[in-house]
C-alpha cells in the first residue's frame, strides 16, 4: 500500500479518497495475495502472479519508466492490474484445493472465445496488428489448441481490460 501511496503523491493521479478506498478494499480480504514491489522482475508484464509462493509481483521499474514518459502508469491501471493478478491467485488457490476451477472456466469460456475469434479474424489487418488489439495473439495465435491457462487469461482479461471489454461488447451474437 505504501508504494501505491507514493506513486499517488508523485504522479498526482490519485486523491487521498482513492488511496483510502483502495486500502479499505485491501483490508476486506477480497484482494488476498501478498504484493511485492520489485525492480526488474525479468518478465515483460507490469505485474505477475507467482503460484509457487502465491505472491503478486509489481515491476516498479516498468511503472517508473511509464510515469517519467507520460504513459498509462495511472493508479487506476495499477489497481486494475493488482485485481487481475489476484484473480489468477484465487483460481490457483481453488485449483490447489481440488476445486479445479480452471476446467470450469474452460468449459464456460470456450464458446465465447470461439465467437471472439471469428469476430477478430473478420477485422482489418490494421486493427489486428494494432498492439492494443492483440489480446488474442497474446493468448495464443499459433493454431494450437488453447489450454486451461489460455482460457483463464481470456476470462480475466474480459473482466479487467477495458479495451478488450469494448471488443467483446461489439460482437453481434446470433
PDB file of C-alpha atoms in Angstrom:
ATOM      1  CA  UNK A   1       0.000   0.000   0.000  1.00  0.00           C
ATOM      2  CA  UNK A   2       2.870   2.375   0.756  1.00  0.00           C
ATOM      3  CA  UNK A   3       4.108   2.108  -2.828  1.00  0.00           C
ATOM      4  CA  UNK A   4       0.643   2.936  -4.140  1.00  0.00           C
ATOM      5  CA  UNK A   5       0.513   5.977  -1.870  1.00  0.00           C
ATOM      6  CA  UNK A   6       3.965   7.088  -3.036  1.00  0.00           C
ATOM      7  CA  UNK A   7       3.035   6.743  -6.693  1.00  0.00           C
ATOM      8  CA  UNK A   8      -0.170   8.640  -5.992  1.00  0.00           C
ATOM      9  CA  UNK A   9       1.771  11.539  -4.472  1.00  0.00           C
ATOM     10  CA  UNK A  10       4.445  11.699  -7.172  1.00  0.00           C
ATOM     11  CA  UNK A  11       2.196  11.199 -10.189  1.00  0.00           C
ATOM     12  CA  UNK A  12      -0.732  13.264  -8.960  1.00  0.00           C
ATOM     13  CA  UNK A  13      -3.281  10.815 -10.358  1.00  0.00           C
ATOM     14  CA  UNK A  14      -4.829   9.535  -7.139  1.00  0.00           C
ATOM     15  CA  UNK A  15      -6.619  11.512  -4.475  1.00  0.00           C
ATOM     16  CA  UNK A  16      -6.440  10.738  -0.749  1.00  0.00           C
ATOM     17  CA  UNK A  17     -10.009   9.424  -1.039  1.00  0.00           C
ATOM     18  CA  UNK A  18      -8.921   6.939  -3.700  1.00  0.00           C
ATOM     19  CA  UNK A  19      -5.986   5.800  -1.553  1.00  0.00           C
ATOM     20  CA  UNK A  20      -8.368   5.276   1.372  1.00  0.00           C
ATOM     21  CA  UNK A  21     -10.806   3.409  -0.874  1.00  0.00           C
ATOM     22  CA  UNK A  22      -8.067   1.054  -2.070  1.00  0.00           C
ATOM     23  CA  UNK A  23      -6.879   0.406   1.499  1.00  0.00           C
ATOM     24  CA  UNK A  24     -10.446  -0.445   2.519  1.00  0.00           C
ATOM     25  CA  UNK A  25     -10.786  -2.932  -0.359  1.00  0.00           C
ATOM     26  CA  UNK A  26      -7.457  -4.493   0.558  1.00  0.00           C
ATOM     27  CA  UNK A  27      -8.381  -4.719   4.240  1.00  0.00           C
ATOM     28  CA  UNK A  28     -11.601  -6.627   3.430  1.00  0.00           C
ATOM     29  CA  UNK A  29      -9.508  -9.575   2.289  1.00  0.00           C
ATOM     30  CA  UNK A  30     -11.001  -9.556  -1.201  1.00  0.00           C
ATOM     31  CA  UNK A  31      -7.503  -8.982  -2.538  1.00  0.00           C
ATOM     32  CA  UNK A  32      -5.755 -11.755  -0.624  1.00  0.00           C
ATOM     33  CA  UNK A  33      -2.456 -12.210  -2.433  1.00  0.00           C
ATOM     34  CA  UNK A  34       0.618 -10.609  -0.882  1.00  0.00           C
ATOM     35  CA  UNK A  35       2.067  -7.911  -3.115  1.00  0.00           C
ATOM     36  CA  UNK A  36       5.782  -7.344  -3.527  1.00  0.00           C
ATOM     37  CA  UNK A  37       7.297  -4.437  -5.392  1.00  0.00           C
ATOM     38  CA  UNK A  38      10.467  -5.426  -7.226  1.00  0.00           C
ATOM     39  CA  UNK A  39      12.830  -3.835  -9.674  1.00  0.00           C
ATOM     40  CA  UNK A  40      13.057  -5.748 -12.942  1.00  0.00           C
ATOM     41  CA  UNK A  41      11.074  -8.916 -12.376  1.00  0.00           C
ATOM     42  CA  UNK A  42      12.522 -10.398 -15.558  1.00  0.00           C
ATOM     43  CA  UNK A  43       9.128 -10.503 -17.292  1.00  0.00           C
ATOM     44  CA  UNK A  44       7.600  -8.228 -19.924  1.00  0.00           C
ATOM     45  CA  UNK A  45       4.476  -7.722 -17.827  1.00  0.00           C
ATOM     46  CA  UNK A  46       3.970  -4.885 -15.362  1.00  0.00           C
ATOM     47  CA  UNK A  47       2.894  -7.472 -12.810  1.00  0.00           C
ATOM     48  CA  UNK A  48       2.573 -11.206 -12.436  1.00  0.00           C
ATOM     49  CA  UNK A  49       1.223 -13.800 -10.055  1.00  0.00           C
ATOM     50  CA  UNK A  50       3.706 -16.438  -8.915  1.00  0.00           C
ATOM     51  CA  UNK A  51       1.877 -19.651  -7.922  1.00  0.00           C
ATOM     52  CA  UNK A  52       4.999 -21.087  -6.269  1.00  0.00           C
ATOM     53  CA  UNK A  53       4.784 -18.591  -3.395  1.00  0.00           C
ATOM     54  CA  UNK A  54       1.277 -17.199  -4.037  1.00  0.00           C
ATOM     55  CA  UNK A  55       2.556 -13.650  -4.422  1.00  0.00           C
ATOM     56  CA  UNK A  56       1.798 -10.828  -6.853  1.00  0.00           C
ATOM     57  CA  UNK A  57       4.908  -9.035  -8.084  1.00  0.00           C
ATOM     58  CA  UNK A  58       4.763  -5.477  -9.387  1.00  0.00           C
ATOM     59  CA  UNK A  59       7.686  -4.383 -11.548  1.00  0.00           C
ATOM     60  CA  UNK A  60       8.428  -0.954 -10.128  1.00  0.00           C
ATOM     61  CA  UNK A  61      10.946  -0.111 -12.854  1.00  0.00           C
ATOM     62  CA  UNK A  62       8.263  -0.512 -15.554  1.00  0.00           C
ATOM     63  CA  UNK A  63       5.863   1.791 -13.691  1.00  0.00           C
ATOM     64  CA  UNK A  64       8.506   4.429 -13.023  1.00  0.00           C
ATOM     65  CA  UNK A  65       9.547   4.389 -16.682  1.00  0.00           C
ATOM     66  CA  UNK A  66       5.951   4.930 -17.791  1.00  0.00           C
ATOM     67  CA  UNK A  67       5.380   7.685 -15.240  1.00  0.00           C
ATOM     68  CA  UNK A  68       8.512   9.520 -16.432  1.00  0.00           C
ATOM     69  CA  UNK A  69       7.417   9.168 -20.058  1.00  0.00           C
ATOM     70  CA  UNK A  70       3.774  10.160 -19.574  1.00  0.00           C
ATOM     71  CA  UNK A  71       2.378   6.744 -20.458  1.00  0.00           C
ATOM     72  CA  UNK A  72      -0.501   4.731 -18.918  1.00  0.00           C
ATOM     73  CA  UNK A  73       1.001   4.281 -15.445  1.00  0.00           C
ATOM     74  CA  UNK A  74      -2.041   5.532 -13.589  1.00  0.00           C
ATOM     75  CA  UNK A  75      -3.142   4.385 -10.178  1.00  0.00           C
ATOM     76  CA  UNK A  76      -6.387   3.120 -11.674  1.00  0.00           C
ATOM     77  CA  UNK A  77      -4.349   0.932 -14.043  1.00  0.00           C
ATOM     78  CA  UNK A  78      -2.168  -0.274 -11.172  1.00  0.00           C
ATOM     79  CA  UNK A  79      -5.229  -1.199  -9.110  1.00  0.00           C
ATOM     80  CA  UNK A  80      -6.778  -2.930 -12.114  1.00  0.00           C
ATOM     81  CA  UNK A  81      -3.612  -4.987 -12.638  1.00  0.00           C
ATOM     82  CA  UNK A  82      -3.460  -5.905  -8.954  1.00  0.00           C
ATOM     83  CA  UNK A  83      -7.066  -7.110  -9.163  1.00  0.00           C
ATOM     84  CA  UNK A  84      -6.219  -9.021 -12.367  1.00  0.00           C
ATOM     85  CA  UNK A  85      -3.292 -10.812 -10.708  1.00  0.00           C
ATOM     86  CA  UNK A  86      -5.347 -11.525  -7.589  1.00  0.00           C
ATOM     87  CA  UNK A  87      -7.920 -13.309  -9.745  1.00  0.00           C
ATOM     88  CA  UNK A  88      -5.093 -15.510 -11.041  1.00  0.00           C
ATOM     89  CA  UNK A  89      -4.190 -16.183  -7.419  1.00  0.00           C
ATOM     90  CA  UNK A  90      -7.762 -17.030  -6.480  1.00  0.00           C
ATOM     91  CA  UNK A  91      -8.054 -19.501  -9.366  1.00  0.00           C
ATOM     92  CA  UNK A  92      -4.718 -21.050  -8.416  1.00  0.00           C
ATOM     93  CA  UNK A  93      -5.817 -21.476  -4.797  1.00  0.00           C
ATOM     94  CA  UNK A  94      -9.125 -23.015  -5.905  1.00  0.00           C
ATOM     95  CA  UNK A  95      -7.268 -25.461  -8.157  1.00  0.00           C
ATOM     96  CA  UNK A  96      -4.892 -26.404  -5.327  1.00  0.00           C
ATOM     97  CA  UNK A  97      -7.846 -27.062  -3.023  1.00  0.00           C
ATOM     98  CA  UNK A  98      -9.266 -29.574  -5.507  1.00  0.00           C
ATOM     99  CA  UNK A  99     -11.999 -27.337  -6.937  1.00  0.00           C
ATOM    100  CA  UNK A 100     -10.400 -27.415 -10.432  1.00  0.00           C
ATOM    101  CA  UNK A 101     -11.780 -24.013 -11.301  1.00  0.00           C
ATOM    102  CA  UNK A 102      -9.628 -23.891 -14.457  1.00  0.00           C
ATOM    103  CA  UNK A 103     -11.635 -26.692 -16.088  1.00  0.00           C
ATOM    104  CA  UNK A 104     -14.892 -24.902 -15.246  1.00  0.00           C
ATOM    105  CA  UNK A 105     -13.560 -21.689 -16.793  1.00  0.00           C
ATOM    106  CA  UNK A 106     -12.516 -23.531 -19.950  1.00  0.00           C
ATOM    107  CA  UNK A 107     -15.952 -25.098 -20.311  1.00  0.00           C
ATOM    108  CA  UNK A 108     -17.705 -21.751 -19.798  1.00  0.00           C
ATOM    109  CA  UNK A 109     -15.436 -19.587 -21.955  1.00  0.00           C
ATOM    110  CA  UNK A 110     -14.646 -21.850 -24.899  1.00  0.00           C
ATOM    111  CA  UNK A 111     -17.833 -20.861 -26.816  1.00  0.00           C
ATOM    112  CA  UNK A 112     -17.232 -17.166 -26.041  1.00  0.00           C
ATOM    113  CA  UNK A 113     -13.640 -17.446 -27.230  1.00  0.00           C
ATOM    114  CA  UNK A 114     -14.791 -19.073 -30.486  1.00  0.00           C
ATOM    115  CA  UNK A 115     -17.186 -16.174 -31.153  1.00  0.00           C
ATOM    116  CA  UNK A 116     -14.437 -13.708 -30.334  1.00  0.00           C
ATOM    117  CA  UNK A 117     -12.021 -15.480 -32.683  1.00  0.00           C
ATOM    118  CA  UNK A 118     -14.479 -15.299 -35.596  1.00  0.00           C
ATOM    119  CA  UNK A 119     -15.048 -11.601 -34.868  1.00  0.00           C
ATOM    120  CA  UNK A 120     -11.315 -10.849 -34.500  1.00  0.00           C
ATOM    121  CA  UNK A 121     -10.436 -12.685 -37.718  1.00  0.00           C
ATOM    122  CA  UNK A 122     -13.020 -10.592 -39.603  1.00  0.00           C
ATOM    123  CA  UNK A 123     -11.343  -7.316 -38.614  1.00  0.00           C
ATOM    124  CA  UNK A 124      -8.931  -5.370 -40.828  1.00  0.00           C
ATOM    125  CA  UNK A 125      -5.222  -6.168 -40.832  1.00  0.00           C
ATOM    126  CA  UNK A 126      -4.609  -2.695 -39.410  1.00  0.00           C
ATOM    127  CA  UNK A 127      -6.908  -3.488 -36.489  1.00  0.00           C
ATOM    128  CA  UNK A 128      -5.367  -6.920 -35.878  1.00  0.00           C
ATOM    129  CA  UNK A 129      -1.832  -5.517 -35.965  1.00  0.00           C
ATOM    130  CA  UNK A 130      -2.578  -2.699 -33.533  1.00  0.00           C
ATOM    131  CA  UNK A 131      -0.799  -3.599 -30.248  1.00  0.00           C
ATOM    132  CA  UNK A 132      -3.891  -2.512 -28.282  1.00  0.00           C
ATOM    133  CA  UNK A 133      -5.973  -5.114 -30.111  1.00  0.00           C
ATOM    134  CA  UNK A 134      -3.579  -8.041 -29.925  1.00  0.00           C
ATOM    135  CA  UNK A 135      -5.006  -9.699 -26.824  1.00  0.00           C
ATOM    136  CA  UNK A 136      -5.887 -12.765 -28.831  1.00  0.00           C
ATOM    137  CA  UNK A 137      -2.347 -13.012 -30.179  1.00  0.00           C
ATOM    138  CA  UNK A 138      -1.010 -12.707 -26.634  1.00  0.00           C
ATOM    139  CA  UNK A 139      -3.215 -15.575 -25.536  1.00  0.00           C
ATOM    140  CA  UNK A 140      -2.423 -17.835 -28.477  1.00  0.00           C
ATOM    141  CA  UNK A 141      -2.453 -17.334 -32.197  1.00  0.00           C
ATOM    142  CA  UNK A 142      -0.288 -20.189 -33.384  1.00  0.00           C
ATOM    143  CA  UNK A 143      -3.028 -22.584 -34.447  1.00  0.00           C
ATOM    144  CA  UNK A 144      -2.552 -24.812 -31.407  1.00  0.00           C
ATOM    145  CA  UNK A 145      -5.418 -25.764 -29.148  1.00  0.00           C
ATOM    146  CA  UNK A 146      -5.901 -23.442 -26.215  1.00  0.00           C
ATOM    147  CA  UNK A 147      -5.100 -24.673 -22.729  1.00  0.00           C
ATOM    148  CA  UNK A 148      -6.929 -24.087 -19.449  1.00  0.00           C
ATOM    149  CA  UNK A 149      -4.387 -21.342 -18.717  1.00  0.00           C
ATOM    150  CA  UNK A 150      -5.240 -19.597 -22.008  1.00  0.00           C
ATOM    151  CA  UNK A 151      -8.959 -19.633 -21.194  1.00  0.00           C
ATOM    152  CA  UNK A 152      -8.204 -18.384 -17.691  1.00  0.00           C
ATOM    153  CA  UNK A 153      -6.304 -15.429 -19.162  1.00  0.00           C
ATOM    154  CA  UNK A 154      -9.107 -14.817 -21.661  1.00  0.00           C
ATOM    155  CA  UNK A 155     -11.677 -14.712 -18.850  1.00  0.00           C
ATOM    156  CA  UNK A 156      -9.592 -12.473 -16.585  1.00  0.00           C
ATOM    157  CA  UNK A 157      -8.820 -10.070 -19.439  1.00  0.00           C
ATOM    158  CA  UNK A 158     -12.540  -9.896 -20.201  1.00  0.00           C
ATOM    159  CA  UNK A 159     -13.061  -8.683 -16.628  1.00  0.00           C
ATOM    160  CA  UNK A 160     -10.094  -6.331 -16.239  1.00  0.00           C
ATOM    161  CA  UNK A 161      -9.074  -4.978 -19.668  1.00  0.00           C
ATOM    162  CA  UNK A 162     -11.219  -2.061 -20.814  1.00  0.00           C
ATOM    163  CA  UNK A 163     -10.163  -2.279 -24.461  1.00  0.00           C
ATOM    164  CA  UNK A 164     -10.959  -5.995 -24.527  1.00  0.00           C
ATOM    165  CA  UNK A 165     -14.344  -5.363 -22.885  1.00  0.00           C
ATOM    166  CA  UNK A 166     -15.176  -2.936 -25.706  1.00  0.00           C
ATOM    167  CA  UNK A 167     -14.178  -5.539 -28.275  1.00  0.00           C
ATOM    168  CA  UNK A 168     -16.372  -8.197 -26.666  1.00  0.00           C
ATOM    169  CA  UNK A 169     -19.282  -5.765 -26.416  1.00  0.00           C
ATOM    170  CA  UNK A 170     -19.048  -5.014 -30.146  1.00  0.00           C
ATOM    171  CA  UNK A 171     -19.609  -8.654 -31.142  1.00  0.00           C
ATOM    172  CA  UNK A 172     -23.059  -9.265 -32.561  1.00  0.00           C
ATOM    173  CA  UNK A 173     -24.300 -12.659 -31.423  1.00  0.00           C
ATOM    174  CA  UNK A 174     -26.685 -14.758 -33.434  1.00  0.00           C
TER     175      UNK A 174
END
